[in-house]
PDB file of C-alpha atoms and ligand atoms in Angstrom:
ATOM      1  CA  LEU S   1       5.034 -11.017  32.425  1.00  0.00           C
ATOM      2  CA  GLU S   2       3.173 -13.018  35.101  1.00  0.00           C
ATOM      3  CA  LEU S   3       5.342 -15.629  37.460  1.00  0.00           C
ATOM      4  CA  ASN S   4       3.224 -18.107  39.597  1.00  0.00           C
ATOM      5  CA  SER S   5       5.529 -20.269  41.380  1.00  0.00           C
ATOM      6  CA  GLY S   6       7.082 -22.180  38.824  1.00  0.00           C
ATOM      7  CA  ASP S   7       4.646 -20.921  35.805  1.00  0.00           C
ATOM      8  CA  LEU S   8       5.962 -18.099  33.871  1.00  0.00           C
ATOM      9  CA  LYS S   9       3.639 -16.448  31.228  1.00  0.00           C
ATOM     10  CA  PHE S  10       4.775 -13.645  28.940  1.00  0.00           C
ATOM     11  CA  THR S  11       4.006 -11.946  25.838  1.00  0.00           C
ATOM     12  CA  LEU S  12       7.306 -11.242  23.501  1.00  0.00           C
ATOM     13  CA  GLU S  13       6.486  -8.240  21.349  1.00  0.00           C
ATOM     14  CA  LEU S  14       8.459  -7.935  18.097  1.00  0.00           C
ATOM     15  CA  THR S  15       8.982  -4.517  16.048  1.00  0.00           C
ATOM     16  CA  THR S  16       7.015  -5.932  13.128  1.00  0.00           C
ATOM     17  CA  PRO S  17       5.361  -9.115  12.219  1.00  0.00           C
ATOM     18  CA  ALA S  18       7.683  -9.428   9.166  1.00  0.00           C
ATOM     19  CA  CYS S  19      10.763  -9.415  11.418  1.00  0.00           C
ATOM     20  CA  PRO S  20      13.287 -11.978   9.562  1.00  0.00           C
ATOM     21  CA  PHE S  21      14.722 -12.764  13.071  1.00  0.00           C
ATOM     22  CA  ASN S  22      11.402 -13.922  14.647  1.00  0.00           C
ATOM     23  CA  ASP S  23      12.477 -17.491  14.751  1.00  0.00           C
ATOM     24  CA  GLU S  24      15.976 -17.004  15.850  1.00  0.00           C
ATOM     25  CA  ILE S  25      14.560 -14.457  18.788  1.00  0.00           C
ATOM     26  CA  GLU S  26      12.003 -17.167  19.867  1.00  0.00           C
ATOM     27  CA  ALA S  27      14.479 -19.934  20.074  1.00  0.00           C
ATOM     28  CA  ASP S  28      16.889 -17.390  21.931  1.00  0.00           C
ATOM     29  CA  VAL S  29      14.280 -16.753  24.508  1.00  0.00           C
ATOM     30  CA  ARG S  30      13.308 -20.260  24.875  1.00  0.00           C
ATOM     31  CA  LYS S  31      16.857 -21.463  25.440  1.00  0.00           C
ATOM     32  CA  ALA S  32      17.340 -18.425  27.999  1.00  0.00           C
ATOM     33  CA  ILE S  33      14.273 -19.717  30.117  1.00  0.00           C
ATOM     34  CA  ASP S  34      15.434 -23.285  29.998  1.00  0.00           C
ATOM     35  CA  ASP S  35      18.541 -21.853  31.532  1.00  0.00           C
ATOM     36  CA  ILE S  36      16.680 -20.671  34.618  1.00  0.00           C
ATOM     37  CA  ASP S  37      16.430 -23.102  37.617  1.00  0.00           C
ATOM     38  CA  GLY S  38      12.721 -23.399  38.998  1.00  0.00           C
ATOM     39  CA  ILE S  39      10.573 -22.547  36.049  1.00  0.00           C
ATOM     40  CA  GLU S  40       8.541 -25.815  35.265  1.00  0.00           C
ATOM     41  CA  ASN S  41       6.068 -24.322  32.544  1.00  0.00           C
ATOM     42  CA  PHE S  42       6.199 -21.429  30.663  1.00  0.00           C
ATOM     43  CA  ASP S  43       3.624 -19.825  27.903  1.00  0.00           C
ATOM     44  CA  MET S  44       4.894 -17.438  25.657  1.00  0.00           C
ATOM     45  CA  LYS S  45       2.768 -15.443  23.342  1.00  0.00           C
ATOM     46  CA  VAL S  46       4.520 -13.586  20.320  1.00  0.00           C
ATOM     47  CA  THR S  47       2.984 -10.493  19.091  1.00  0.00           C
ATOM     48  CA  ALA S  48       4.320  -7.638  16.948  1.00  0.00           C
ATOM     49  CA  LYS S  49       3.553  -3.923  17.243  1.00  0.00           C
ATOM     50  CA  VAL S  50       3.509  -1.971  14.008  1.00  0.00           C
ATOM     51  CA  MET S  51       5.129   1.439  14.334  1.00  0.00           C
ATOM     52  CA  GLU S  52       2.913   4.368  13.487  1.00  0.00           C
ATOM     53  CA  GLY S  53       4.063   6.489  10.810  1.00  0.00           C
ATOM     54  CA  ARG S  54       1.534   9.467  11.109  1.00  0.00           C
ATOM     55  CA  SER S  55      -0.024  11.251  14.180  1.00  0.00           C
ATOM     56  CA  LEU S  56      -3.089   9.390  15.001  1.00  0.00           C
ATOM     57  CA  ASP S  57      -5.545  12.169  16.497  1.00  0.00           C
ATOM     58  CA  ALA S  58      -8.194  10.853  18.670  1.00  0.00           C
ATOM     59  CA  ASP S  59     -10.672  12.788  16.760  1.00  0.00           C
ATOM     60  CA  GLU S  60      -9.552  11.980  13.364  1.00  0.00           C
ATOM     61  CA  SER S  61     -11.801   9.695  11.388  1.00  0.00           C
ATOM     62  CA  MET S  62      -8.863   7.680  10.152  1.00  0.00           C
ATOM     63  CA  ALA S  63      -7.684   6.923  13.664  1.00  0.00           C
ATOM     64  CA  THR S  64      -7.587   3.246  13.239  1.00  0.00           C
ATOM     65  CA  VAL S  65      -5.108   3.484  10.319  1.00  0.00           C
ATOM     66  CA  LYS S  66      -1.537   3.331  11.503  1.00  0.00           C
ATOM     67  CA  ASN S  67       0.024   4.336   8.123  1.00  0.00           C
ATOM     68  CA  VAL S  68      -0.757   5.604   4.731  1.00  0.00           C
ATOM     69  CA  ILE S  69       1.042   5.123   1.718  1.00  0.00           C
ATOM     70  CA  GLY S  70      -0.026   6.850  -1.518  1.00  0.00           C
ATOM     71  CA  VAL S  71       0.950   5.131  -4.616  1.00  0.00           C
ATOM     72  CA  ALA S  72       1.298   7.775  -7.415  1.00  0.00           C
ATOM     73  CA  SER S  73       2.466   8.198 -11.228  1.00  0.00           C
ATOM     74  CA  GLY S  74       2.813  11.301 -13.081  1.00  0.00           C
ATOM     75  CA  LYS S  75       1.114   9.578 -16.164  1.00  0.00           C
ATOM     76  CA  GLY S  76      -1.464   7.237 -16.625  1.00  0.00           C
ATOM     77  CA  GLY S  77      -1.234   3.726 -17.888  1.00  0.00           C
ATOM     78  CA  VAL S  78       2.102   3.118 -16.364  1.00  0.00           C
ATOM     79  CA  GLY S  79       0.706   0.364 -14.099  1.00  0.00           C
ATOM     80  CA  LYS S  80       0.020   2.252 -10.907  1.00  0.00           C
ATOM     81  CA  SER S  81      -3.103   0.289 -10.061  1.00  0.00           C
ATOM     82  CA  THR S  82      -1.690  -2.904 -10.705  1.00  0.00           C
ATOM     83  CA  THR S  83       1.422  -2.056  -8.623  1.00  0.00           C
ATOM     84  CA  ALA S  84      -0.536  -0.844  -5.663  1.00  0.00           C
ATOM     85  CA  ILE S  85      -3.039  -3.796  -5.604  1.00  0.00           C
ATOM     86  CA  ASN S  86       0.391  -6.206  -5.507  1.00  0.00           C
ATOM     87  CA  LEU S  87       1.871  -4.055  -3.077  1.00  0.00           C
ATOM     88  CA  ALA S  88      -0.900  -3.969  -0.640  1.00  0.00           C
ATOM     89  CA  ILE S  89      -1.326  -8.207  -1.022  1.00  0.00           C
ATOM     90  CA  SER S  90       2.488  -8.455  -0.757  1.00  0.00           C
ATOM     91  CA  ILE S  91       2.618  -6.156   2.652  1.00  0.00           C
ATOM     92  CA  LYS S  92      -0.495  -8.432   3.860  1.00  0.00           C
ATOM     93  CA  ASN S  93       1.387 -11.782   3.304  1.00  0.00           C
ATOM     94  CA  ASN S  94       4.036 -10.292   5.436  1.00  0.00           C
ATOM     95  CA  GLY S  95       1.711 -10.579   8.451  1.00  0.00           C
ATOM     96  CA  TYR S  96       0.005  -6.942   8.357  1.00  0.00           C
ATOM     97  CA  ASN S  97      -3.332  -5.894   8.245  1.00  0.00           C
ATOM     98  CA  VAL S  98      -3.861  -3.915   5.221  1.00  0.00           C
ATOM     99  CA  GLY S  99      -6.640  -1.865   3.336  1.00  0.00           C
ATOM    100  CA  ILE S 100      -6.465  -0.214   0.006  1.00  0.00           C
ATOM    101  CA  LEU S 101      -8.369   2.510  -1.276  1.00  0.00           C
ATOM    102  CA  ASP S 102      -9.083   3.547  -4.965  1.00  0.00           C
ATOM    103  CA  ALA S 103      -8.846   7.414  -5.329  1.00  0.00           C
ATOM    104  CA  ASP S 104      -8.264   7.200  -9.182  1.00  0.00           C
ATOM    105  CA  ILE S 105     -11.859   8.836  -9.377  1.00  0.00           C
ATOM    106  CA  TYR S 106     -11.655   9.033 -13.100  1.00  0.00           C
ATOM    107  CA  GLY S 107     -10.442   5.619 -13.951  1.00  0.00           C
ATOM    108  CA  PRO S 108     -10.925   3.443 -10.773  1.00  0.00           C
ATOM    109  CA  SER S 109      -9.414   0.283 -11.608  1.00  0.00           C
ATOM    110  CA  LEU S 110      -9.846  -1.861  -8.190  1.00  0.00           C
ATOM    111  CA  PRO S 111     -13.255  -3.267  -8.941  1.00  0.00           C
ATOM    112  CA  LYS S 112     -11.772  -5.016 -11.933  1.00  0.00           C
ATOM    113  CA  LEU S 113      -8.710  -5.833 -10.203  1.00  0.00           C
ATOM    114  CA  ILE S 114     -10.405  -7.635  -7.212  1.00  0.00           C
ATOM    115  CA  GLY S 115     -12.820  -9.093  -9.443  1.00  0.00           C
ATOM    116  CA  SER S 116     -15.939  -7.620  -7.402  1.00  0.00           C
ATOM    117  CA  ASN S 117     -18.383  -5.010  -8.145  1.00  0.00           C
ATOM    118  CA  GLN S 118     -20.885  -5.487  -4.929  1.00  0.00           C
ATOM    119  CA  LYS S 119     -22.036  -2.361  -3.424  1.00  0.00           C
ATOM    120  CA  PRO S 120     -20.427  -1.719   0.072  1.00  0.00           C
ATOM    121  CA  LYS S 121     -22.735  -2.002   2.896  1.00  0.00           C
ATOM    122  CA  SER S 122     -23.526   1.111   5.442  1.00  0.00           C
ATOM    123  CA  ASP S 123     -23.758   0.812   9.328  1.00  0.00           C
ATOM    124  CA  GLY S 124     -25.850   4.182   9.149  1.00  0.00           C
ATOM    125  CA  LYS S 125     -22.765   6.350   9.473  1.00  0.00           C
ATOM    126  CA  LYS S 126     -19.901   4.633   7.882  1.00  0.00           C
ATOM    127  CA  LEU S 127     -19.136   2.670   4.618  1.00  0.00           C
ATOM    128  CA  ASN S 128     -18.058  -0.908   5.308  1.00  0.00           C
ATOM    129  CA  PRO S 129     -15.066  -1.864   3.206  1.00  0.00           C
ATOM    130  CA  ILE S 130     -15.172  -4.828   0.826  1.00  0.00           C
ATOM    131  CA  ASN S 131     -13.349  -7.624   1.922  1.00  0.00           C
ATOM    132  CA  ALA S 132     -11.145  -9.197  -1.077  1.00  0.00           C
ATOM    133  CA  PHE S 133      -8.023 -11.239  -1.021  1.00  0.00           C
ATOM    134  CA  GLY S 134      -7.461 -10.598   2.919  1.00  0.00           C
ATOM    135  CA  LEU S 135      -7.710  -6.738   2.086  1.00  0.00           C
ATOM    136  CA  GLN S 136     -10.054  -4.217   3.091  1.00  0.00           C
ATOM    137  CA  VAL S 137     -11.112  -2.445  -0.203  1.00  0.00           C
ATOM    138  CA  MET S 138     -12.915   0.748  -1.041  1.00  0.00           C
ATOM    139  CA  SER S 139     -13.171   2.334  -4.449  1.00  0.00           C
ATOM    140  CA  ILE S 140     -15.350   5.127  -5.968  1.00  0.00           C
ATOM    141  CA  GLY S 141     -15.962   2.427  -8.599  1.00  0.00           C
ATOM    142  CA  PHE S 142     -18.011   0.553  -6.084  1.00  0.00           C
ATOM    143  CA  LEU S 143     -20.519   3.821  -6.002  1.00  0.00           C
ATOM    144  CA  VAL S 144     -20.990   4.819  -9.507  1.00  0.00           C
ATOM    145  CA  PRO S 145     -21.757   2.572 -12.683  1.00  0.00           C
ATOM    146  CA  ASP S 146     -18.611   1.292 -14.192  1.00  0.00           C
ATOM    147  CA  ASP S 147     -19.470   2.703 -17.829  1.00  0.00           C
ATOM    148  CA  SER S 148     -20.548   6.143 -16.990  1.00  0.00           C
ATOM    149  CA  PRO S 149     -17.813   8.758 -16.852  1.00  0.00           C
ATOM    150  CA  THR S 150     -17.325  10.761 -13.782  1.00  0.00           C
ATOM    151  CA  ILE S 151     -17.608  14.195 -15.192  1.00  0.00           C
ATOM    152  CA  TRP S 152     -17.212  16.302 -11.777  1.00  0.00           C
ATOM    153  CA  ARG S 153     -15.192  19.251 -11.550  1.00  0.00           C
ATOM    154  CA  GLY S 154     -12.048  19.519  -8.964  1.00  0.00           C
ATOM    155  CA  PRO S 155     -14.266  20.757  -5.907  1.00  0.00           C
ATOM    156  CA  MET S 156     -16.655  17.977  -6.190  1.00  0.00           C
ATOM    157  CA  VAL S 157     -13.918  15.389  -6.904  1.00  0.00           C
ATOM    158  CA  ILE S 158     -11.980  16.505  -3.774  1.00  0.00           C
ATOM    159  CA  SER S 159     -15.272  16.520  -1.526  1.00  0.00           C
ATOM    160  CA  ALA S 160     -16.154  12.963  -2.908  1.00  0.00           C
ATOM    161  CA  LEU S 161     -12.498  11.929  -2.148  1.00  0.00           C
ATOM    162  CA  THR S 162     -12.547  13.358   1.317  1.00  0.00           C
ATOM    163  CA  GLN S 163     -15.803  11.243   1.965  1.00  0.00           C
ATOM    164  CA  LEU S 164     -14.315   8.222   0.634  1.00  0.00           C
ATOM    165  CA  LEU S 165     -11.267   8.720   3.221  1.00  0.00           C
ATOM    166  CA  THR S 166     -13.068   9.579   6.372  1.00  0.00           C
ATOM    167  CA  GLN S 167     -16.260   7.609   5.996  1.00  0.00           C
ATOM    168  CA  VAL S 168     -15.099   4.233   5.659  1.00  0.00           C
ATOM    169  CA  SER S 169     -14.851   2.222   8.476  1.00  0.00           C
ATOM    170  CA  TRP S 170     -11.387   0.998   8.199  1.00  0.00           C
ATOM    171  CA  GLN S 171     -10.723  -1.837  10.836  1.00  0.00           C
ATOM    172  CA  ASN S 172      -7.410  -1.547  12.586  1.00  0.00           C
ATOM    173  CA  LEU S 173      -5.465  -1.166   9.480  1.00  0.00           C
ATOM    174  CA  ASP S 174      -1.498  -1.405   9.544  1.00  0.00           C
ATOM    175  CA  PHE S 175      -0.965   0.056   6.341  1.00  0.00           C
ATOM    176  CA  LEU S 176      -3.528   1.627   3.998  1.00  0.00           C
ATOM    177  CA  ILE S 177      -2.324   1.875   0.416  1.00  0.00           C
ATOM    178  CA  ILE S 178      -4.019   4.585  -1.534  1.00  0.00           C
ATOM    179  CA  ASP S 179      -4.060   4.190  -5.416  1.00  0.00           C
ATOM    180  CA  LEU S 180      -4.052   8.137  -6.314  1.00  0.00           C
ATOM    181  CA  PRO S 181      -5.129   9.646  -9.591  1.00  0.00           C
ATOM    182  CA  PRO S 182      -2.494   9.922 -12.073  1.00  0.00           C
ATOM    183  CA  GLY S 183      -1.109  13.753 -12.239  1.00  0.00           C
ATOM    184  CA  THR S 184       0.014  16.554  -9.823  1.00  0.00           C
ATOM    185  CA  GLY S 185      -2.772  18.789  -9.573  1.00  0.00           C
ATOM    186  CA  ASP S 186      -5.093  19.990  -6.997  1.00  0.00           C
ATOM    187  CA  ILE S 187      -6.572  16.802  -6.435  1.00  0.00           C
ATOM    188  CA  GLN S 188      -3.373  14.941  -5.870  1.00  0.00           C
ATOM    189  CA  LEU S 189      -2.202  17.750  -3.450  1.00  0.00           C
ATOM    190  CA  SER S 190      -5.253  17.912  -1.454  1.00  0.00           C
ATOM    191  CA  LEU S 191      -5.218  14.312  -1.007  1.00  0.00           C
ATOM    192  CA  ALA S 192      -1.885  13.973   0.037  1.00  0.00           C
ATOM    193  CA  GLN S 193      -2.649  16.732   2.892  1.00  0.00           C
ATOM    194  CA  LYS S 194      -5.893  15.377   3.801  1.00  0.00           C
ATOM    195  CA  ALA S 195      -5.116  11.673   4.020  1.00  0.00           C
ATOM    196  CA  ASN S 196      -2.030  12.761   6.483  1.00  0.00           C
ATOM    197  CA  LEU S 197       0.256  10.506   4.018  1.00  0.00           C
ATOM    198  CA  SER S 198       2.930   8.775   6.139  1.00  0.00           C
ATOM    199  CA  GLY S 199       4.839   8.134   2.835  1.00  0.00           C
ATOM    200  CA  SER S 200       4.704   7.840  -0.938  1.00  0.00           C
ATOM    201  CA  ILE S 201       5.942   5.515  -3.782  1.00  0.00           C
ATOM    202  CA  ILE S 202       6.188   6.646  -7.376  1.00  0.00           C
ATOM    203  CA  VAL S 203       5.564   4.155 -10.180  1.00  0.00           C
ATOM    204  CA  SER S 204       6.917   4.889 -13.797  1.00  0.00           C
ATOM    205  CA  THR S 205       8.012   3.135 -16.798  1.00  0.00           C
ATOM    206  CA  PRO S 206      11.501   3.783 -18.085  1.00  0.00           C
ATOM    207  CA  GLN S 207      11.064   6.140 -21.031  1.00  0.00           C
ATOM    208  CA  ASP S 208      11.796   9.866 -20.582  1.00  0.00           C
ATOM    209  CA  LEU S 209       8.305  10.919 -21.331  1.00  0.00           C
ATOM    210  CA  ALA S 210       6.832   9.046 -18.449  1.00  0.00           C
ATOM    211  CA  LEU S 211       9.782  10.082 -15.913  1.00  0.00           C
ATOM    212  CA  ILE S 212       9.304  13.900 -16.765  1.00  0.00           C
ATOM    213  CA  ASP S 213       5.876  13.128 -15.139  1.00  0.00           C
ATOM    214  CA  ALA S 214       7.056  11.002 -12.187  1.00  0.00           C
ATOM    215  CA  ARG S 215       9.721  13.607 -11.191  1.00  0.00           C
ATOM    216  CA  LYS S 216       6.699  16.154 -11.128  1.00  0.00           C
ATOM    217  CA  GLY S 217       4.984  13.572  -8.865  1.00  0.00           C
ATOM    218  CA  LEU S 218       7.973  13.487  -6.632  1.00  0.00           C
ATOM    219  CA  ASN S 219       8.270  17.196  -6.081  1.00  0.00           C
ATOM    220  CA  MET S 220       4.536  17.555  -5.449  1.00  0.00           C
ATOM    221  CA  PHE S 221       5.283  15.446  -2.521  1.00  0.00           C
ATOM    222  CA  ARG S 222       8.440  16.963  -1.135  1.00  0.00           C
ATOM    223  CA  LYS S 223       6.564  20.052  -1.294  1.00  0.00           C
ATOM    224  CA  VAL S 224       4.082  19.143   0.943  1.00  0.00           C
ATOM    225  CA  ASP S 225       6.468  17.515   3.024  1.00  0.00           C
ATOM    226  CA  VAL S 226       5.550  13.839   2.262  1.00  0.00           C
ATOM    227  CA  PRO S 227       8.538  11.500   2.517  1.00  0.00           C
ATOM    228  CA  VAL S 228       9.049   9.646  -0.745  1.00  0.00           C
ATOM    229  CA  LEU S 229       9.960   5.775  -0.063  1.00  0.00           C
ATOM    230  CA  GLY S 230      11.026   5.403  -3.407  1.00  0.00           C
ATOM    231  CA  ILE S 231      10.600   4.747  -7.155  1.00  0.00           C
ATOM    232  CA  ILE S 232       9.308   1.381  -8.803  1.00  0.00           C
ATOM    233  CA  GLU S 233      10.096   1.026 -12.349  1.00  0.00           C
ATOM    234  CA  ASN S 234       7.203  -0.905 -14.161  1.00  0.00           C
ATOM    235  CA  MET S 235       7.193  -2.786 -17.615  1.00  0.00           C
ATOM    236  CA  SER S 236      11.121  -2.412 -17.276  1.00  0.00           C
ATOM    237  CA  PHE S 237      12.121  -5.116 -19.726  1.00  0.00           C
ATOM    238  CA  PHE S 238      10.398  -7.979 -21.645  1.00  0.00           C
ATOM    239  CA  ILE S 239      11.688 -11.321 -21.915  1.00  0.00           C
ATOM    240  CA  CYS S 240      10.227 -13.146 -24.858  1.00  0.00           C
ATOM    241  CA  PRO S 241       8.619 -16.531 -23.944  1.00  0.00           C
ATOM    242  CA  SER S 242       9.654 -18.315 -26.990  1.00  0.00           C
ATOM    243  CA  CYS S 243      13.431 -17.437 -27.393  1.00  0.00           C
ATOM    244  CA  ASN S 244      14.432 -16.017 -24.125  1.00  0.00           C
ATOM    245  CA  GLU S 245      15.808 -12.896 -25.252  1.00  0.00           C
ATOM    246  CA  GLN S 246      15.496  -9.825 -22.935  1.00  0.00           C
ATOM    247  CA  THR S 247      13.982  -6.650 -24.942  1.00  0.00           C
ATOM    248  CA  ASN S 248      13.819  -3.059 -23.198  1.00  0.00           C
ATOM    249  CA  ILE S 249      10.603  -1.909 -24.765  1.00  0.00           C
ATOM    250  CA  PHE S 250      10.544   1.383 -23.062  1.00  0.00           C
ATOM    251  CA  GLY S 251      14.370   1.323 -22.388  1.00  0.00           C
ATOM    252  CA  ASN S 252      15.568   0.096 -19.206  1.00  0.00           C
ATOM    253  CA  GLY S 253      17.394   1.693 -15.930  1.00  0.00           C
ATOM    254  CA  GLY S 254      15.544   5.176 -16.735  1.00  0.00           C
ATOM    255  CA  ALA S 255      13.886   5.084 -13.056  1.00  0.00           C
ATOM    256  CA  LYS S 256      16.782   3.783 -11.297  1.00  0.00           C
ATOM    257  CA  LYS S 257      18.959   6.681 -12.795  1.00  0.00           C
ATOM    258  CA  GLU S 258      16.021   9.083 -12.015  1.00  0.00           C
ATOM    259  CA  ALA S 259      15.904   7.832  -8.350  1.00  0.00           C
ATOM    260  CA  GLU S 260      19.978   8.231  -8.106  1.00  0.00           C
ATOM    261  CA  ASN S 261      19.505  11.844  -9.423  1.00  0.00           C
ATOM    262  CA  LEU S 262      16.758  12.684  -7.181  1.00  0.00           C
ATOM    263  CA  GLY S 263      18.427  11.129  -4.237  1.00  0.00           C
ATOM    264  CA  VAL S 264      15.316   8.497  -3.526  1.00  0.00           C
ATOM    265  CA  ASP S 265      15.676   4.822  -3.098  1.00  0.00           C
ATOM    266  CA  PHE S 266      15.143   2.380  -6.189  1.00  0.00           C
ATOM    267  CA  LEU S 267      12.445   0.049  -4.736  1.00  0.00           C
ATOM    268  CA  GLY S 268      12.589  -2.382  -8.010  1.00  0.00           C
ATOM    269  CA  ALA S 269      11.887  -3.301 -11.527  1.00  0.00           C
ATOM    270  CA  ILE S 270       8.830  -5.182 -12.700  1.00  0.00           C
ATOM    271  CA  PRO S 271       8.902  -6.845 -16.155  1.00  0.00           C
ATOM    272  CA  LEU S 272       6.373  -6.297 -18.816  1.00  0.00           C
ATOM    273  CA  ASP S 273       4.580  -9.508 -18.594  1.00  0.00           C
ATOM    274  CA  SER S 274       1.566 -10.615 -20.348  1.00  0.00           C
ATOM    275  CA  GLU S 275       0.491 -12.754 -17.283  1.00  0.00           C
ATOM    276  CA  ILE S 276       0.259  -9.531 -15.079  1.00  0.00           C
ATOM    277  CA  ARG S 277      -2.171  -8.068 -17.414  1.00  0.00           C
ATOM    278  CA  SER S 278      -3.942 -11.354 -18.034  1.00  0.00           C
ATOM    279  CA  THR S 279      -4.457 -12.080 -14.144  1.00  0.00           C
ATOM    280  CA  SER S 280      -5.321  -8.207 -13.799  1.00  0.00           C
ATOM    281  CA  ASP S 281      -8.134  -8.767 -16.319  1.00  0.00           C
TER     282      ASP S 281
HETATM  283  P1  ADP M   1      -2.361   2.985 -14.238  1.00  0.00           P
HETATM  284  O1  ADP M   1      -2.910   2.860 -12.888  1.00  0.00           O
HETATM  285  O2  ADP M   1      -1.066   3.491 -14.068  1.00  0.00           O
HETATM  286  O3  ADP M   1      -3.165   3.915 -15.091  1.00  0.00           O
HETATM  287  P2  ADP M   1      -2.869   0.117 -14.598  1.00  0.00           P
HETATM  288  O4  ADP M   1      -2.457  -0.405 -13.386  1.00  0.00           O
HETATM  289  O5  ADP M   1      -4.302   0.229 -15.167  1.00  0.00           O
HETATM  290  O6  ADP M   1      -2.233   1.699 -15.032  1.00  0.00           O
HETATM  291  O7  ADP M   1      -2.167  -0.573 -15.911  1.00  0.00           O
HETATM  292  C1  ADP M   1      -2.492  -0.333 -17.326  1.00  0.00           C
HETATM  293  C2  ADP M   1      -2.490  -1.546 -18.092  1.00  0.00           C
HETATM  294  O8  ADP M   1      -1.284  -1.964 -18.063  1.00  0.00           O
HETATM  295  C3  ADP M   1      -3.619  -2.761 -17.488  1.00  0.00           C
HETATM  296  O9  ADP M   1      -4.004  -3.346 -18.654  1.00  0.00           O
HETATM  297  C4  ADP M   1      -2.351  -3.765 -16.662  1.00  0.00           C
HETATM  298  O10 ADP M   1      -2.847  -4.969 -16.508  1.00  0.00           O
HETATM  299  C5  ADP M   1      -1.459  -3.711 -17.632  1.00  0.00           C
HETATM  300  N1  ADP M   1       0.055  -3.795 -17.031  1.00  0.00           N
HETATM  301  C6  ADP M   1       0.453  -3.097 -15.772  1.00  0.00           C
HETATM  302  N2  ADP M   1       1.706  -3.618 -15.612  1.00  0.00           N
HETATM  303  C7  ADP M   1       1.890  -4.493 -16.464  1.00  0.00           C
HETATM  304  C8  ADP M   1       3.331  -5.319 -16.615  1.00  0.00           C
HETATM  305  N3  ADP M   1       4.416  -5.309 -15.666  1.00  0.00           N
HETATM  306  N4  ADP M   1       3.262  -6.222 -17.338  1.00  0.00           N
HETATM  307  C9  ADP M   1       2.081  -6.409 -18.407  1.00  0.00           C
HETATM  308  N5  ADP M   1       0.962  -5.409 -18.187  1.00  0.00           N
HETATM  309  C10 ADP M   1       0.924  -4.436 -17.103  1.00  0.00           C
END
């Protein structure tokens, strides 16, 4: 706050850029200042400070990343990558700086989802993320040809992923979303620990066969003390475009029930919608 005779200059710092009361708070502050005698001009700068959900070690190579959220699924094909990128874009649209790292080493989908296969440039020490849709993006898919299988064994995968995590020059991220590989093995475990995750989100389809594996994923995060932020049910229901009737192709509500049983939040249900598939392709 600076006050020079009748000129007042200050910064109003909100708790989050997505604060639902932004306008109300700003209006209240303006009104309060109008009521003070002797203020002729004032200049208010509104900013927001995003909380850090992880300890930021000065030596840590990801010190510019405030929160890291892992998006995981027990099974492949449930829409984890699709949900991860849409989540990243939604958070960005709420005013945050967001990056996304495709750690699905055996089936990287991000290059296809952002429609770009350019090679990331290096500044000699680190790789610069690709910018797409206002997000900072990195994928193992940018570095290997997209039609050759990744035939690495566990230790090689872990070392490649560690490099991806630590050798990318992320620029002041409020959130880094990591699209984790499906499953609950060594790779996922070491990644959860190395990335120092602030939280995790589980994506599942509603049927039992997917939920069994989703539960394993959830327990894995609990084992390594990563908070589970909740479960998203994808392909939850289908509305027929010609007759508007709802069909629950994979059942419906299974993930919600599972979230209740496991004591975590249910974050929402996404319909099976051909537009999601076609716009992703
Ligand atoms: P995962 O990352 O779990 O392997 P993907 O995100 O690659 O799954 O999704 C698998 C396929 O399903 C993709 O073709 C994607 O476009 C499609 N898909 C995902 N979610 C939906 C949805 N809600 N409606 C329609 N298609 C979807």
